[in-house]
Coordinates of C-alpha atoms in Angstrom, one line a residue:
M592 CA 64.5 82.2 75.2
K593 CA 67.0 84.8 76.5
A594 CA 66.0 86.6 79.5
L595 CA 67.4 88.9 82.4
T596 CA 67.2 87.2 85.7
W597 CA 67.9 88.0 89.4
Q598 CA 70.4 85.8 91.1
G599 CA 70.8 87.7 94.3
I600 CA 71.2 90.9 95.6
N601 CA 72.8 93.2 93.2
D602 CA 73.3 90.3 91.0
L603 CA 71.8 90.1 87.5
S604 CA 72.4 87.6 84.6
V605 CA 71.3 86.9 81.0
E606 CA 70.5 83.3 80.6
R607 CA 68.4 80.9 78.8
V608 CA 65.1 80.3 80.3
P609 CA 61.9 78.1 79.0
D610 CA 59.7 80.1 76.4
P611 CA 56.4 81.2 77.8
R612 CA 53.3 79.2 76.8
I613 CA 49.5 79.7 76.9
L614 CA 48.5 78.5 80.5
N615 CA 44.9 79.9 80.5
A616 CA 42.3 80.5 77.6
Q617 CA 42.7 84.4 78.2
D618 CA 46.3 84.5 77.9
A619 CA 48.4 85.6 75.1
I620 CA 52.1 85.5 74.1
V621 CA 53.8 88.6 73.4
K622 CA 57.2 89.2 71.5
V623 CA 59.1 91.7 73.4
R624 CA 59.9 94.6 71.3
L625 CA 60.9 97.2 73.9
T626 CA 61.3 96.9 77.7
T627 CA 62.6 99.5 80.1
T628 CA 64.2 99.8 83.6
C629 CA 62.0 101.4 86.3
G630 CA 63.1 102.7 89.8
S631 CA 61.2 100.1 91.5
D632 CA 63.5 97.5 90.0
L633 CA 66.2 98.6 92.1
H634 CA 64.5 97.8 95.1
L635 CA 64.4 94.1 94.0
L636 CA 68.3 94.5 93.3
G637 CA 68.8 95.8 96.7
G638 CA 66.9 93.1 98.4
Y639 CA 64.4 95.3 99.9
I640 CA 61.5 93.6 98.1
P641 CA 60.5 90.0 99.8
A642 CA 60.1 86.7 98.0
M643 CA 62.6 87.0 95.2
R644 CA 64.1 83.7 94.2
A645 CA 67.3 83.0 91.8
G646 CA 66.3 82.9 88.3
D647 CA 63.4 85.2 88.6
V648 CA 63.0 87.2 85.1
I649 CA 62.5 90.9 85.9
G650 CA 61.0 93.9 84.2
H651 CA 57.6 95.0 84.0
E652 CA 57.4 97.9 81.6
F653 CA 56.9 96.6 77.8
L654 CA 55.7 96.9 74.4
G655 CA 55.8 94.3 71.7
E656 CA 53.8 92.1 69.0
V657 CA 51.0 89.4 69.9
V658 CA 52.2 86.0 68.3
E659 CA 49.8 83.8 70.0
V660 CA 46.5 84.0 71.7
G661 CA 44.3 81.8 74.1
S662 CA 41.0 80.4 72.7
E663 CA 39.0 83.0 74.7
V664 CA 40.8 86.1 73.6
R665 CA 38.5 88.5 71.9
R666 CA 39.8 92.0 71.7
H667 CA 43.5 91.1 70.2
R668 CA 44.7 89.0 67.5
V669 CA 48.1 87.8 66.3
G670 CA 50.2 90.8 64.7
D671 CA 48.7 93.4 67.0
R672 CA 51.4 95.8 68.4
V673 CA 50.4 96.5 71.9
V674 CA 51.7 98.1 75.1
V675 CA 51.1 96.3 78.2
C676 CA 50.1 97.5 81.6
S677 CA 52.8 96.2 84.3
V678 CA 49.8 95.6 86.6
I679 CA 47.7 92.4 85.7
G680 CA 44.0 92.9 86.3
C681 CA 41.0 90.2 85.4
G682 CA 38.4 92.7 84.4
R683 CA 35.7 91.1 86.3
C684 CA 36.4 91.3 89.9
W685 CA 34.9 94.1 92.2
H686 CA 38.0 96.1 92.3
C687 CA 38.5 96.0 88.5
E688 CA 35.0 96.8 87.8
H689 CA 35.7 99.9 90.2
D690 CA 38.7 100.9 88.2
M691 CA 41.1 99.8 91.1
W692 CA 43.2 97.5 88.8
S693 CA 46.1 97.1 91.3
L694 CA 43.9 95.8 93.7
C695 CA 42.7 92.9 91.3
E696 CA 41.2 90.0 93.6
N697 CA 41.9 87.1 91.1
S698 CA 45.2 88.0 89.3
N699 CA 47.9 87.1 92.0
P700 CA 48.0 83.3 92.4
K701 CA 49.9 83.7 95.7
P702 CA 47.9 86.2 98.0
G703 CA 48.9 84.8 101.3
I704 CA 52.1 86.6 100.8
T705 CA 50.6 90.1 100.8
D706 CA 47.9 89.1 103.0
M707 CA 50.5 88.4 105.8
M708 CA 52.5 91.6 105.1
W709 CA 49.9 94.1 104.5
G710 CA 46.4 92.6 105.6
G711 CA 45.3 92.2 102.1
S712 CA 45.9 90.7 98.8
T713 CA 46.8 93.0 95.6
A714 CA 47.0 92.2 91.9
G715 CA 49.9 90.7 90.1
I716 CA 52.7 92.4 88.6
F717 CA 55.2 91.1 86.0
G718 CA 58.7 90.3 87.2
Y719 CA 58.0 91.8 90.6
S720 CA 58.7 89.0 93.1
H721 CA 56.5 86.1 94.3
A722 CA 54.8 88.4 96.7
M723 CA 53.1 89.7 93.6
G724 CA 52.3 86.7 91.8
G725 CA 55.7 85.3 90.6
F726 CA 54.9 86.4 87.0
K727 CA 58.0 86.1 84.7
G728 CA 59.1 89.6 83.6
S729 CA 59.5 91.8 80.6
H730 CA 63.3 91.7 80.2
A731 CA 62.8 88.7 78.0
E732 CA 62.4 87.8 74.4
Y733 CA 58.8 86.5 75.1
A734 CA 56.3 87.4 77.7
R735 CA 53.0 85.6 78.7
V736 CA 50.3 88.2 79.3
P737 CA 47.3 86.7 81.3
F738 CA 43.9 88.5 80.8
I739 CA 45.5 90.2 77.7
D740 CA 42.1 91.5 76.6
Y741 CA 42.3 93.8 80.0
G742 CA 46.0 94.4 80.4
A743 CA 47.1 95.1 76.7
F744 CA 46.4 98.2 74.4
S745 CA 46.9 98.6 70.9
V746 CA 49.3 101.3 70.0
P747 CA 47.8 104.1 67.5
D748 CA 49.6 104.1 64.3
G749 CA 50.8 107.6 64.7
V750 CA 52.7 106.7 68.2
D751 CA 56.0 105.2 67.8
D752 CA 57.4 102.4 70.0
L753 CA 59.7 104.5 72.1
N754 CA 57.0 106.9 73.1
A755 CA 54.3 104.1 73.6
L756 CA 56.6 102.0 75.8
F757 CA 56.4 104.5 78.6
A758 CA 52.4 104.1 78.7
S759 CA 53.0 100.8 80.2
D760 CA 54.0 102.2 83.5
A761 CA 55.9 105.3 84.0
A762 CA 53.4 107.5 82.3
P763 CA 49.9 105.8 83.8
T764 CA 51.7 106.0 87.4
G765 CA 52.6 109.7 87.1
W766 CA 49.2 110.5 85.8
M767 CA 47.5 108.6 88.7
G768 CA 49.3 110.3 91.2
A769 CA 48.0 113.8 89.9
D770 CA 44.6 112.7 89.2
L771 CA 44.0 110.8 92.4
G772 CA 46.1 113.5 94.2
G773 CA 43.2 115.8 93.4
V774 CA 45.4 118.3 91.0
R775 CA 42.8 120.8 90.1
P776 CA 42.9 124.1 87.7
G777 CA 45.3 126.7 89.4
D778 CA 46.8 124.4 92.0
V779 CA 50.4 124.5 92.8
V780 CA 51.8 121.1 92.8
A781 CA 55.3 119.7 94.2
V782 CA 56.9 116.5 93.0
W783 CA 59.4 114.7 94.7
G784 CA 61.7 112.8 92.2
C785 CA 62.6 113.6 88.6
G786 CA 62.9 109.8 87.2
G787 CA 60.7 108.8 84.7
V788 CA 57.4 108.5 87.0
G789 CA 58.1 112.0 88.6
Q790 CA 58.3 113.7 85.3
M791 CA 55.4 112.0 84.0
A792 CA 53.3 113.1 87.4
A793 CA 54.7 116.6 86.8
R794 CA 53.6 116.7 83.1
A795 CA 50.0 115.2 84.1
A796 CA 49.8 118.2 86.6
I797 CA 50.4 120.4 83.9
L798 CA 47.9 118.9 81.5
L799 CA 45.2 118.8 84.5
G800 CA 45.5 122.7 84.7
A801 CA 48.0 123.2 87.5
D802 CA 49.1 126.9 87.8
R803 CA 52.5 125.8 88.8
V804 CA 54.3 122.6 89.2
I805 CA 57.7 122.2 91.1
A806 CA 60.0 119.2 90.9
I807 CA 62.6 118.3 93.4
D808 CA 65.7 116.1 92.8
R809 CA 69.4 116.4 93.0
Y810 CA 70.8 115.4 89.6
P811 CA 71.5 118.1 87.0
E812 CA 70.5 116.0 84.0
R813 CA 67.3 115.0 85.2
L814 CA 66.6 118.7 86.7
T815 CA 67.3 120.0 83.3
M816 CA 65.2 117.4 81.4
T817 CA 62.3 118.1 83.7
E818 CA 62.5 121.9 82.9
R819 CA 63.0 121.3 79.2
H820 CA 60.8 118.6 78.3
I821 CA 58.0 118.8 80.9
G822 CA 57.9 122.5 81.5
A823 CA 58.1 122.4 85.3
E824 CA 60.3 124.5 87.5
T825 CA 62.9 122.7 89.6
I826 CA 64.7 122.6 93.0
D827 CA 68.1 120.9 93.7
Y828 CA 67.5 119.6 97.2
T829 CA 71.3 119.7 97.9
R830 CA 71.6 123.5 97.6
T831 CA 68.4 124.9 99.6
D832 CA 66.1 124.0 102.2
V833 CA 63.2 122.5 100.2
I834 CA 60.4 123.4 102.7
A835 CA 61.5 126.8 102.9
E836 CA 61.9 127.1 99.2
L837 CA 58.4 126.0 98.5
R838 CA 57.0 128.4 101.2
E839 CA 58.6 131.1 99.4
R840 CA 57.5 130.1 96.2
T841 CA 53.9 129.8 97.4
G842 CA 53.4 132.8 99.5
G843 CA 53.8 131.1 102.7
R844 CA 51.1 128.6 102.5
G845 CA 52.9 125.4 100.6
P846 CA 51.8 123.4 97.6
D847 CA 48.3 122.4 97.4
V848 CA 49.1 118.8 96.1
C849 CA 52.4 117.0 97.0
I850 CA 53.5 113.9 95.0
E851 CA 56.0 111.5 96.2
A852 CA 57.8 109.7 93.4
V853 CA 60.9 108.4 95.0
G854 CA 60.0 105.4 97.1
M855 CA 61.8 103.3 99.8
E856 CA 65.3 104.2 99.0
A857 CA 64.9 108.0 99.1
D858 CA 67.8 110.3 99.7
S859 CA 68.6 113.5 101.5
A860 CA 71.1 116.2 102.0
G861 CA 70.6 116.2 105.8
P862 CA 71.2 114.0 108.9
Q863 CA 68.1 112.0 108.4
K864 CA 69.8 110.4 105.2
V865 CA 72.5 108.8 107.7
Y866 CA 69.9 107.9 110.3
D867 CA 67.6 106.0 107.5
K868 CA 70.3 104.5 105.6
A869 CA 71.8 102.9 108.7
R870 CA 68.3 101.6 110.1
Q871 CA 67.5 100.2 106.7
R872 CA 70.8 98.4 106.3
L873 CA 70.7 96.8 109.7
R874 CA 67.1 96.0 109.0
L875 CA 65.8 98.0 111.6
E876 CA 63.1 99.7 109.3
Q877 CA 62.3 98.3 105.9
D878 CA 61.9 101.6 103.9
R879 CA 63.3 105.1 104.0
P880 CA 60.5 107.6 104.0
I881 CA 62.5 110.7 103.7
A882 CA 60.7 112.2 100.8
V883 CA 57.4 111.5 102.3
R884 CA 58.1 113.3 105.5
E885 CA 59.2 116.2 103.6
A886 CA 56.0 116.2 101.4
I887 CA 53.9 116.1 104.6
H888 CA 55.5 118.8 106.3
A889 CA 55.8 121.0 103.2
C890 CA 52.2 120.6 102.0
R891 CA 49.7 123.3 102.8
T892 CA 47.1 122.7 105.5
G893 CA 44.1 121.1 103.9
G894 CA 46.1 119.8 101.3
S895 CA 46.7 116.5 99.5
V896 CA 49.8 114.1 99.7
F897 CA 50.1 111.0 97.1
V898 CA 52.8 108.4 97.4
L899 CA 53.9 106.8 93.9
G900 CA 57.0 105.6 95.1
V901 CA 57.1 101.8 96.1
F902 CA 57.3 100.9 99.7
A903 CA 57.2 97.3 101.3
G904 CA 56.9 97.6 104.9
M905 CA 57.3 99.3 108.2
V906 CA 58.9 103.0 108.2
D907 CA 60.2 104.9 111.2
R908 CA 59.6 108.6 112.3
F909 CA 56.4 108.9 110.4
P910 CA 54.7 112.2 111.0
L911 CA 51.3 111.0 112.0
G912 CA 50.7 114.3 113.9
A913 CA 51.6 116.7 111.1
L914 CA 49.2 114.6 108.9
M915 CA 46.3 114.5 111.1
N916 CA 46.7 118.0 112.5
K917 CA 47.1 119.8 109.3
G918 CA 44.0 117.8 107.9
L919 CA 45.7 116.3 104.9
T920 CA 44.4 114.0 102.6
F921 CA 47.0 111.0 102.3
R922 CA 46.8 108.3 99.5
G923 CA 48.9 105.8 97.8
A924 CA 48.6 102.9 95.2
Q925 CA 50.3 100.8 92.7
Q926 CA 49.0 102.1 89.3
H927 CA 45.5 101.5 88.1
G928 CA 46.9 101.7 84.6
Q929 CA 44.0 100.1 82.7
H930 CA 42.0 103.2 83.7
Y931 CA 44.7 105.6 82.3
I932 CA 46.3 104.0 79.3
P933 CA 43.9 104.6 76.8
K934 CA 43.6 108.2 77.5
L935 CA 47.4 108.5 77.5
L936 CA 47.9 106.8 74.1
D937 CA 45.4 109.2 72.6
L938 CA 47.3 112.2 74.1
M939 CA 50.4 110.7 72.5
S940 CA 48.7 110.6 69.3
K941 CA 47.8 114.0 69.4
G942 CA 51.2 115.2 70.4
E943 CA 50.2 116.6 73.8
L944 CA 52.3 113.8 75.7
R945 CA 55.8 112.7 74.9
T946 CA 57.9 110.5 76.8
A947 CA 60.7 109.3 74.5
H948 CA 63.1 111.5 76.1
L949 CA 63.1 109.4 79.1
A950 CA 65.0 106.7 77.2
T951 CA 68.6 108.2 77.7
H952 CA 70.1 104.8 77.0
T953 CA 69.2 102.2 74.4
M954 CA 71.0 98.6 74.5
S955 CA 70.4 94.9 73.7
L956 CA 69.3 92.7 76.4
D957 CA 72.7 91.2 76.6
D958 CA 74.1 94.4 78.0
G959 CA 71.2 94.4 80.8
P960 CA 73.5 94.0 83.7
R961 CA 75.5 97.1 82.5
G962 CA 72.3 99.1 81.8
Y963 CA 70.9 98.4 85.3
D964 CA 74.5 99.6 86.9
M965 CA 74.3 102.7 84.7
F966 CA 70.6 103.1 85.8
K967 CA 71.4 102.7 89.6
T968 CA 74.6 104.9 89.7
K969 CA 73.2 107.4 87.1
K970 CA 76.3 107.2 85.0
D971 CA 76.4 109.2 82.0
G972 CA 73.0 110.9 82.9
C973 CA 71.3 107.5 82.6
V974 CA 67.3 108.3 83.3
R975 CA 66.1 105.1 81.8
A976 CA 67.7 102.2 80.0
V977 CA 65.6 100.7 77.5
F978 CA 66.6 97.0 76.2
R979 CA 65.8 95.7 72.6
P980 CA 65.7 91.9 73.2
W981 CA 65.8 91.4 69.5
A982 CA 68.5 93.8 68.6

């Protein structure tokens, strides 16, 4: 089959790879109809995620049609149109049973890597390095889906492919940030990042009853999209002091909930940008926590900060003193999508959640390297590049 593979830092190639096959009785093979780029994929391209190997198929957000099922699959059959959660969960371990799917104890066949890195194992993730299991990703004509009864969800007839696609990762990740961040009716919520996940976090906060939602970014197209399609206020961080602006908009207190949806390659208009970029490129620190620092300082005393952006290792100048003395609740996680996706598909079927606007550029899988270049450099206002493997 044809697939988009990682060949090295900033080097992608479309090549032929072996077709996936059923390996376990709970597997299924899905013919990929749509698959999209994600900001966390850029960390793979930049070489910041460990345990990548030349020839790895990338991509983790997808929708397709079931074409083959294992002998123990019960909830799906050939012909089903499904959206597949990017995180793989077995459905029966302690963490899955407690709706902490990204901490599944059985889906990552290579737990030693994350045990060494973080002191604990995590779930497998499609196309996201051998630290996350070494699973072939979704930027391909077909994908093997382990534990499909728990990781894939039938798409309601009234929801089109392009909207349902983002129920795979962007929408549940964003919703989780607002939910576990503790958004309550009447809150003021600030979201760092107006990419797909940031926009979905902002929309989730609105649907959960937040009184005001303020999103922070620097790209005009993304700021305009967030205002028009999400209904949030925005701040261009290149034009103002974000913390001062948030204090002014909240009567001096700061937001009740701050959601970081940027990750390890966060940018800034201030001098910390130069400091963190230099240290990251010299491998003196693995991640740039610029947005996390700002969220902690901006949040009101007694508030909540939730980290959705992907981080892999150690950071410098982390404001632990502010976190402790302000009495903040600080959380983070990879998405527990299996908990959220059914609800999100229902909201999509009712017209309360729309995501298709995120797909600013749609192209064939053959154009994958060009799509990632547009996505990385934000050319032509690219928010997400969507690939059609069978175009």
